[in-house]
XYZ file of C-alpha atoms in Angstrom:
574
model
C 14.484 -17.271 -18.184
C 15.866 -14.997 -20.838
C 18.954 -12.884 -20.541
C 16.923 -9.670 -20.327
C 14.499 -10.831 -17.638
C 15.975 -8.373 -15.131
C 15.169 -5.417 -17.360
C 11.464 -6.214 -17.511
C 8.985 -4.683 -15.098
C 10.898 -1.480 -14.431
C 12.198 1.340 -16.524
C 15.000 3.843 -16.810
C 13.652 5.652 -19.877
C 13.499 9.427 -20.167
C 9.717 9.134 -19.957
C 9.958 7.382 -16.593
C 12.362 10.006 -15.273
C 10.021 12.746 -16.483
C 7.087 11.032 -14.775
C 8.935 11.376 -11.479
C 8.753 15.170 -11.549
C 5.175 15.513 -12.770
C 3.643 15.224 -9.310
C 4.417 15.168 -5.616
C 4.696 11.578 -4.471
C 3.330 10.326 -1.166
C 6.604 8.461 -0.620
C 9.961 8.070 -2.357
C 12.232 5.095 -1.658
C 15.969 5.405 -2.272
C 17.328 2.081 -3.502
C 15.559 -0.857 -5.166
C 17.238 -3.523 -3.085
C 14.924 -6.114 -1.599
C 14.177 -4.021 1.523
C 13.494 -0.856 -0.461
C 11.171 -2.775 -2.787
C 9.461 -4.390 0.212
C 8.817 -1.006 1.809
C 7.568 0.358 -1.514
C 5.239 -2.601 -1.976
C 3.638 -2.243 1.461
C 3.199 1.507 1.071
C 1.663 1.133 -2.381
C -0.690 -1.579 -1.108
C -1.860 0.919 1.525
C -2.848 3.333 -1.242
C 0.150 5.693 -1.272
C 1.731 6.870 -4.505
C 5.275 5.486 -4.367
C 8.399 5.948 -6.458
C 11.334 3.563 -5.912
C 14.612 4.961 -7.280
C 17.582 2.718 -8.100
C 21.067 4.062 -8.863
C 22.159 1.045 -10.909
C 20.796 -0.169 -14.251
C 19.265 -3.163 -12.492
C 17.121 -3.718 -9.411
C 18.060 -5.915 -6.463
C 20.899 -4.253 -4.587
C 22.821 -7.145 -3.034
C 20.008 -9.591 -3.957
C 20.762 -9.429 -7.662
C 21.264 -11.710 -10.657
C 23.551 -10.591 -13.474
C 24.789 -12.351 -16.584
C 28.464 -11.417 -16.337
C 29.595 -14.288 -18.579
C 27.222 -15.105 -21.482
C 24.952 -18.000 -20.579
C 25.787 -17.912 -16.847
C 23.542 -16.026 -14.430
C 25.461 -14.959 -11.331
C 24.062 -14.139 -7.891
C 26.846 -11.609 -7.429
C 26.361 -10.881 -3.709
C 23.826 -12.773 -1.589
C 23.512 -16.363 -2.752
C 21.155 -18.246 -0.384
C 17.658 -17.630 0.909
C 16.227 -18.474 4.329
C 15.834 -15.283 6.350
C 13.009 -13.745 4.284
C 10.239 -13.321 6.825
C 7.245 -15.675 6.445
C 4.792 -12.759 6.449
C 6.416 -11.513 3.246
C 6.501 -14.831 1.413
C 3.234 -16.615 2.269
C 0.770 -17.304 -0.517
C -2.400 -18.079 1.470
C -5.420 -15.791 1.784
C -3.955 -14.021 4.803
C -0.659 -13.383 3.064
C 0.921 -10.051 2.315
C 3.167 -9.832 -0.748
C 2.428 -13.341 -2.114
C 5.852 -13.750 -3.663
C 5.195 -17.315 -4.830
C 2.379 -15.978 -7.010
C 4.838 -13.428 -8.367
C 7.274 -16.122 -9.462
C 9.477 -16.795 -6.426
C 10.494 -20.456 -6.397
C 12.709 -21.808 -3.618
C 14.836 -24.910 -4.170
C 15.439 -26.716 -0.883
C 18.841 -28.289 -0.319
C 19.245 -31.750 1.166
C 21.871 -32.314 2.437
C 22.599 -28.697 3.255
C 26.251 -28.882 4.305
C 29.378 -30.749 3.202
C 32.803 -30.398 4.822
C 35.616 -32.268 3.059
C 38.839 -33.022 4.933
C 42.312 -33.222 3.446
C 42.850 -36.609 5.138
C 39.990 -38.163 3.145
C 37.184 -37.890 5.703
C 34.081 -35.739 5.224
C 30.985 -34.558 7.086
C 27.517 -34.231 5.558
C 24.701 -32.468 7.453
C 21.115 -31.567 6.608
C 17.464 -31.832 7.614
C 17.627 -35.661 7.685
C 18.163 -36.547 11.358
C 19.267 -40.112 10.568
C 21.878 -38.830 8.120
C 23.159 -36.349 10.700
C 23.489 -39.052 13.341
C 25.302 -41.392 10.979
C 27.663 -38.712 9.690
C 28.557 -37.178 13.060
C 29.051 -40.647 14.559
C 32.007 -41.111 12.200
C 33.797 -38.525 14.321
C 32.108 -38.771 17.726
C 29.213 -40.837 19.060
C 28.874 -38.318 21.904
C 28.471 -35.455 19.425
C 25.914 -37.412 17.408
C 23.806 -37.776 20.557
C 24.229 -34.076 21.455
C 23.508 -32.597 18.027
C 19.673 -32.948 18.121
C 19.642 -31.267 21.541
C 21.801 -28.439 20.181
C 19.445 -27.908 17.241
C 16.388 -28.020 19.512
C 17.889 -25.400 21.804
C 18.689 -23.051 18.893
C 15.172 -23.489 17.542
C 13.756 -22.635 20.970
C 15.873 -19.474 21.071
C 14.817 -18.541 17.536
C 11.154 -18.717 18.533
C 11.985 -16.323 21.357
C 13.531 -13.925 18.833
C 10.816 -14.104 16.150
C 8.517 -11.407 17.608
C 11.491 -9.029 17.825
C 12.170 -9.377 14.103
C 8.665 -8.666 12.880
C 7.944 -5.434 14.739
C 9.648 -2.070 15.283
C 11.664 -1.772 18.520
C 9.893 -0.083 21.461
C 11.802 3.153 20.994
C 11.189 6.243 23.125
C 9.462 8.745 20.860
C 11.467 11.840 19.947
C 10.201 15.421 19.850
C 7.093 17.034 21.344
C 4.220 14.603 21.865
C 0.584 15.086 22.689
C -0.792 13.586 25.881
C -2.559 10.856 23.879
C 0.620 10.032 21.943
C 2.598 9.690 25.163
C -0.029 7.373 26.621
C -0.077 5.245 23.441
C 3.717 5.077 23.304
C 4.043 4.073 26.956
C 1.282 1.489 26.598
C 2.910 0.026 23.483
C 6.281 -0.274 25.227
C 4.666 -1.853 28.296
C 2.886 -4.443 26.163
C 6.101 -5.193 24.255
C 8.236 -5.720 27.349
C 5.489 -7.678 29.099
C 5.366 -10.071 26.144
C 9.156 -10.416 26.167
C 9.177 -11.160 29.882
C 6.408 -13.701 29.475
C 8.368 -15.510 26.765
C 11.579 -15.328 28.781
C 9.870 -16.809 31.830
C 8.433 -19.583 29.659
C 11.998 -20.672 28.861
C 12.910 -21.332 32.451
C 16.060 -20.156 34.179
C 18.421 -22.788 32.732
C 17.462 -22.068 29.125
C 17.493 -18.332 29.800
C 21.051 -18.559 31.127
C 22.046 -20.647 28.088
C 20.451 -18.021 25.849
C 22.439 -15.229 27.480
C 25.574 -17.339 27.156
C 24.927 -17.748 23.426
C 24.449 -13.993 23.013
C 27.503 -12.923 25.001
C 30.069 -15.705 24.683
C 32.488 -16.455 21.843
C 31.128 -19.046 19.426
C 34.146 -21.220 20.241
C 33.127 -21.423 23.901
C 29.521 -22.309 23.037
C 30.547 -24.998 20.562
C 33.279 -26.430 22.799
C 30.683 -26.857 25.538
C 28.495 -28.860 23.164
C 30.871 -30.896 21.006
C 34.316 -32.499 20.807
C 34.878 -33.198 17.075
C 36.900 -30.428 15.420
C 35.265 -30.745 11.997
C 31.740 -30.483 13.422
C 32.617 -27.455 15.547
C 34.330 -25.734 12.623
C 31.420 -26.408 10.268
C 28.970 -24.822 12.716
C 31.386 -22.003 13.632
C 31.448 -20.645 10.073
C 27.906 -19.373 10.635
C 29.117 -17.359 13.619
C 31.701 -15.376 11.644
C 30.263 -15.159 8.140
C 30.236 -11.616 6.820
C 32.076 -10.244 9.847
C 35.658 -9.400 10.781
C 35.268 -11.426 13.979
C 37.055 -14.579 15.027
C 35.333 -17.594 16.524
C 36.939 -16.435 19.778
C 35.312 -12.969 19.663
C 32.780 -12.426 22.493
C 29.262 -12.110 21.093
C 30.015 -14.087 17.928
C 27.467 -16.640 19.100
C 24.668 -14.210 18.197
C 25.575 -14.194 14.506
C 25.403 -17.989 14.636
C 21.829 -17.628 15.897
C 21.067 -15.000 13.234
C 21.943 -17.485 10.524
C 19.661 -20.234 11.815
C 16.702 -17.920 12.421
C 15.289 -18.390 8.936
C 13.105 -21.057 7.465
C 11.934 -22.486 4.158
C 8.324 -23.663 3.885
C 8.029 -23.644 7.675
C 11.178 -25.718 8.289
C 13.561 -23.856 10.588
C 17.198 -23.279 9.587
C 16.858 -24.548 6.011
C 18.642 -22.391 3.441
C 17.482 -22.624 -0.172
C 18.603 -21.668 -3.617
C 16.297 -19.371 -5.564
C 15.422 -20.380 -9.101
C 16.929 -17.804 -11.435
C 19.349 -16.580 -8.775
C 18.861 -14.180 -5.880
C 17.648 -11.465 -8.232
C 14.430 -13.485 -8.466
C 13.661 -12.462 -4.869
C 13.935 -8.779 -5.768
C 12.102 -9.306 -9.053
C 9.141 -10.981 -7.301
C 8.931 -8.184 -4.713
C 9.107 -5.573 -7.492
C 6.215 -7.322 -9.265
C 4.176 -7.140 -6.053
C 5.084 -3.461 -5.704
C 4.221 -2.637 -9.310
C 0.953 -4.570 -9.086
C 0.047 -2.308 -6.158
C 0.894 0.776 -8.230
C 4.497 1.546 -7.266
C 6.723 3.211 -9.877
C 10.177 1.534 -9.998
C 12.869 3.407 -11.900
C 16.467 2.334 -12.545
C 19.463 4.523 -13.473
C 17.987 7.133 -11.134
C 20.847 8.064 -8.815
C 19.965 10.193 -5.796
C 22.603 12.815 -4.985
C 20.969 14.655 -2.105
C 17.861 14.999 0.014
C 15.856 18.187 -0.356
C 15.065 19.780 3.014
C 12.702 22.743 3.365
C 13.243 25.759 5.621
C 11.422 24.101 8.520
C 13.818 21.131 8.447
C 11.363 18.695 6.883
C 12.031 16.431 3.910
C 10.759 17.807 0.608
C 11.998 15.096 -1.766
C 15.264 14.107 -3.434
C 17.579 15.603 -6.017
C 18.855 13.172 -8.653
C 22.385 13.238 -10.052
C 21.034 14.515 -13.392
C 19.378 17.483 -11.662
C 15.834 16.067 -11.619
C 13.848 17.040 -8.521
C 11.472 14.421 -7.164
C 9.095 15.892 -4.589
C 7.727 14.031 -1.586
C 7.212 14.740 2.109
C 8.242 11.155 2.941
C 11.556 9.573 1.933
C 12.710 6.091 2.926
C 16.377 5.276 2.461
C 17.457 1.724 1.712
C 21.072 2.910 1.578
C 23.468 2.303 4.457
C 23.201 4.622 7.479
C 26.572 6.163 6.569
C 25.559 6.911 2.982
C 22.143 8.177 4.059
C 23.248 10.567 6.771
C 26.799 11.482 5.744
C 26.191 11.853 1.993
C 22.498 12.362 1.204
C 21.515 14.699 4.047
C 22.852 18.254 3.509
C 25.368 19.653 5.987
C 24.247 21.391 9.181
C 20.921 19.556 9.285
C 21.644 16.649 11.639
C 22.676 16.953 15.309
C 26.414 16.584 15.893
C 26.044 13.707 18.355
C 23.901 11.775 15.882
C 26.399 12.340 13.054
C 29.247 11.270 15.312
C 27.454 8.025 16.211
C 26.762 7.255 12.545
C 30.285 8.125 11.437
C 31.981 5.905 14.015
C 29.678 2.908 13.697
C 31.328 -0.325 12.580
C 31.213 -0.724 8.791
C 34.274 -2.958 8.579
C 34.281 -5.972 6.293
C 36.628 -8.842 5.517
C 34.418 -10.455 2.891
C 35.098 -11.157 -0.778
C 32.477 -12.724 -3.036
C 33.501 -14.604 -6.161
C 31.189 -16.195 -8.720
C 32.598 -18.679 -11.206
C 31.549 -20.265 -14.467
C 32.953 -23.809 -14.705
C 32.712 -26.536 -17.342
C 32.333 -29.417 -14.885
C 31.599 -30.122 -11.218
C 34.464 -30.292 -8.691
C 35.463 -33.849 -7.832
C 36.312 -34.118 -4.125
C 38.923 -36.809 -3.505
C 37.369 -37.700 -0.134
C 34.218 -38.949 -1.899
C 36.109 -41.519 -3.995
C 33.959 -40.685 -7.013
C 35.094 -39.897 -10.543
C 31.826 -39.540 -12.466
C 30.683 -36.044 -13.525
C 27.144 -36.232 -12.120
C 26.065 -34.249 -9.088
C 26.125 -36.091 -5.780
C 24.972 -35.162 -2.274
C 28.324 -33.443 -1.714
C 27.455 -30.861 -4.399
C 23.977 -29.874 -3.180
C 24.605 -27.833 -0.028
C 27.204 -25.400 1.292
C 30.697 -26.814 0.873
C 33.075 -25.690 3.627
C 36.627 -25.369 2.326
C 39.517 -24.838 4.759
C 37.245 -25.168 7.799
C 38.413 -28.380 9.438
C 38.995 -26.796 12.845
C 38.144 -23.579 14.673
C 41.885 -22.929 14.927
C 42.035 -22.722 11.127
C 39.249 -20.142 11.138
C 40.982 -18.111 13.829
C 44.309 -18.275 11.978
C 42.655 -16.960 8.813
C 41.124 -14.136 10.844
C 44.460 -13.226 12.404
C 46.010 -12.762 8.953
C 43.392 -10.105 8.167
C 43.886 -8.515 11.589
C 47.553 -8.174 10.623
C 46.546 -6.451 7.393
C 46.884 -9.236 4.823
C 44.332 -11.474 3.103
C 44.093 -14.912 4.697
C 46.844 -17.187 3.438
C 44.422 -20.102 3.795
C 41.048 -18.418 3.334
C 37.799 -19.727 4.790
C 35.604 -20.489 1.781
C 31.920 -21.332 1.602
C 31.270 -22.836 -1.820
C 27.790 -23.329 -3.256
C 26.788 -24.742 -6.646
C 23.196 -23.572 -7.253
C 23.137 -24.906 -10.828
C 23.010 -28.445 -9.400
C 19.350 -27.731 -8.526
C 18.643 -24.675 -10.698
C 18.851 -25.521 -14.393
C 17.997 -21.963 -15.500
C 21.300 -20.278 -14.662
C 23.916 -22.116 -16.731
C 24.287 -23.979 -20.033
C 23.654 -27.752 -19.902
C 26.542 -29.643 -18.332
C 28.201 -26.478 -17.054
C 27.790 -24.816 -13.689
C 27.749 -21.624 -11.631
C 29.777 -21.701 -8.402
C 29.607 -19.131 -5.591
C 32.602 -18.599 -3.316
C 32.016 -16.575 -0.151
C 35.524 -15.874 1.112
C 37.004 -14.656 4.379
C 39.103 -12.874 5.460
C 40.100 -10.024 3.129
C 40.869 -6.600 4.660
C 39.440 -3.496 3.005
C 42.926 -1.955 2.734
C 45.565 -4.704 2.726
C 49.034 -3.677 3.813
C 50.848 -5.845 1.266
C 49.138 -4.536 -1.868
C 45.986 -2.987 -3.308
C 42.714 -4.415 -4.594
C 43.009 -1.882 -7.415
C 46.032 -3.819 -8.723
C 44.885 -6.523 -11.207
C 47.939 -8.663 -10.441
C 47.231 -8.528 -6.693
C 43.590 -9.509 -7.269
C 44.590 -12.394 -9.515
C 47.153 -13.616 -6.977
C 44.488 -13.815 -4.270
C 42.031 -15.516 -6.632
C 44.674 -18.148 -7.389
C 45.268 -18.593 -3.650
C 41.573 -19.500 -3.301
C 41.586 -21.794 -6.330
C 44.740 -23.563 -5.153
C 43.174 -24.200 -1.752
C 40.122 -25.748 -3.416
C 42.472 -27.888 -5.545
C 43.717 -29.494 -2.307
C 40.226 -30.900 -1.759
C 39.096 -31.226 -5.404
C 42.176 -31.871 -7.586
C 42.003 -30.189 -10.976
C 39.346 -27.676 -9.950
C 41.364 -24.678 -11.213
C 41.490 -26.102 -14.751
C 37.669 -26.196 -14.988
C 37.194 -22.430 -14.521
C 35.885 -20.628 -17.609
C 35.743 -17.175 -16.000
C 34.872 -15.423 -12.766
C 33.550 -12.256 -11.139
C 35.258 -10.975 -7.982
C 33.932 -8.406 -5.503
C 36.344 -7.380 -2.726
C 35.225 -5.047 0.092
C 36.018 -1.885 -1.952
C 34.170 -3.396 -4.948
C 31.105 -4.142 -2.818
C 31.193 -0.534 -1.623
C 31.613 0.986 -5.079
C 29.293 -1.247 -7.123
C 26.597 -2.248 -4.644
C 26.794 0.727 -2.269
C 27.766 -1.253 0.839
C 29.787 1.095 3.050
C 33.117 -0.541 3.866
C 31.954 -3.601 1.939
C 29.886 -4.667 4.956
C 27.128 -6.999 3.735
C 24.946 -6.190 6.762
C 25.025 -2.362 6.246
C 26.932 -2.237 9.540
C 28.250 -4.458 12.316
C 26.033 -7.113 13.874
C 27.633 -7.025 17.306
C 25.433 -6.742 20.367
C 26.290 -3.027 20.556
C 24.707 -2.509 17.118
C 21.411 -4.383 17.433
C 17.794 -3.788 18.409
C 17.483 -0.474 20.310
C 21.025 0.461 19.257
C 20.600 -0.043 15.508
C 21.584 2.139 13.691
C 22.319 4.342 16.756
C 20.862 4.713 20.235
C 17.596 6.612 20.350
C 16.703 6.073 16.677
C 15.937 2.370 16.316
C 12.343 2.733 15.099
C 13.197 3.692 11.476
C 12.537 7.391 12.114
C 15.452 9.847 11.941
C 16.213 13.350 13.257
C 14.970 14.713 9.902
C 11.180 14.799 9.858
C 9.896 12.706 6.962
C 13.119 10.710 6.503
C 13.105 7.024 7.430
C 15.661 4.218 7.239
C 14.371 0.983 5.693
C 17.523 -1.019 4.897
C 19.657 -3.588 6.694
C 21.301 -0.804 8.718
C 18.014 -0.636 10.641
C 16.502 -3.250 12.986
C 16.687 -6.256 12.820
C 19.781 -6.090 10.619
C 21.357 -7.807 7.635
C 20.400 -10.755 5.508
C 17.731 -11.113 2.836
C 14.753 -10.961 5.196
C 12.632 -7.970 4.178
C 11.880 -7.202 7.839
C 13.484 -3.711 7.889
C 11.490 -2.704 4.813
C 8.224 -4.130 6.126
C 8.662 -2.656 9.605
C 9.680 0.767 8.262
C 6.614 0.868 6.036
C 4.381 0.184 9.039
C 5.959 3.127 10.903
C 5.516 5.429 7.900
C 1.856 4.450 7.566
C 1.337 5.103 11.270
C 2.837 8.603 10.913
C 0.897 9.357 7.727
C -2.345 8.352 9.399
C -1.487 10.543 12.390
C -0.770 13.558 10.159
C -4.120 13.152 8.412
C -5.985 12.981 11.696
């Protein structure tokens, strides 16, 4: 794929900006991240005229590919795909967006996980059950026997959760309702809860208790109950804390573990894939589906404020350049904080609603680095010296995660206001499978790093020397496992929490648009009483990861929000 692939299929020209103000659109979407594009695609397929407005020069939001270093295509934020809902990706006759037809190609990883140890041992895991048994047996025969049961239980729980992801929550409708609307709303909620109860009963009491334990308990407790080998527990525990400020000992961290095994690739549960061309290919494929349906996608179109008429209804958006784009329906793919605290004019929203939005958890301890290297890392535990890719290079490589105590220690550093002295690093090397993103023989490496406080007490992320010092801390840690790694780096891109906020628009640098604790999910996401994508402003909807079911590249918030908008549009016509 050529260097300018990401500039095809959408436009930021003066003509495109002018086209925005030539008519009143049926719907305007703020933000061409994958959820905003998904919402736009579904609305356009339903026959609405749709404009999708992106602040940056490039579509994708956090699911983006950029050529920061010539010849190397970086997935700057999200870097793996699994959570994208099957309804969005299928390519059969009953499919919806048909992303495979629009160029989306997933590259399955096998093995999917590699944890090197300083003492020369290592653990490989993946979809191959025989490999898993053999690898885990090196550390514990008991754990090797338990691991299939653990996976089966998580898969059972994921099936219980699936219906919750693909539909709007059964929220109590706000405002005056007709008798028929009240009856429909009550019936819909009754059906929803009846289905949930039926599925819960089908689990049986033991599994239901285990499910509640997973939701409420610390990940460390869950994993200690299952396994005894430190390296296995630590490898699995990274999923419970990724993208959060939580420790493995934080109550409720087990849910995030479940969130990260909910996805699937080609019908196989829990398999995370690379995307050919980088994560921007996901957004690009969705934008092609949206454009094919008639949506108008415009970049370099920064929204500064919502336009609200005298009756309190949405009337469109005002761009930073003064352009007015009129529509009676606006969907925001921005974070809840940015949407309600920055886009909505003052004195429009109720005080209690604003207070709930303002004090929601947007904290982050995540830094994302993307590297260009001239050769693959050589892990001393593998006793190999040839430059070719091996199974250790294919999946997620867990650096500094040999025990849950190490993870907790790294978290405590951030709690005390400093970046982790021994960071927890998830390394991936997509160019091992994807030959389109780097020159021959050279590679792209992603480093997802925890824990890095938004405002460190011992320095500032605005200080180049401080940034470089932390980068070297990460590289030196990797050198302990792969000697000489630092010398192979040709260049890198680094996004700390303030960078993620400034460049990508993620409030606080939070990759999920807000906390994923149990107090911020389902009927409480983004705030209590407004979980069904509607907002206190008539005509304004939330369609990003700050809405149910939350973060990750899944498309569910965009798809679900579009269904709610279409329901309301149909109601207004009738």
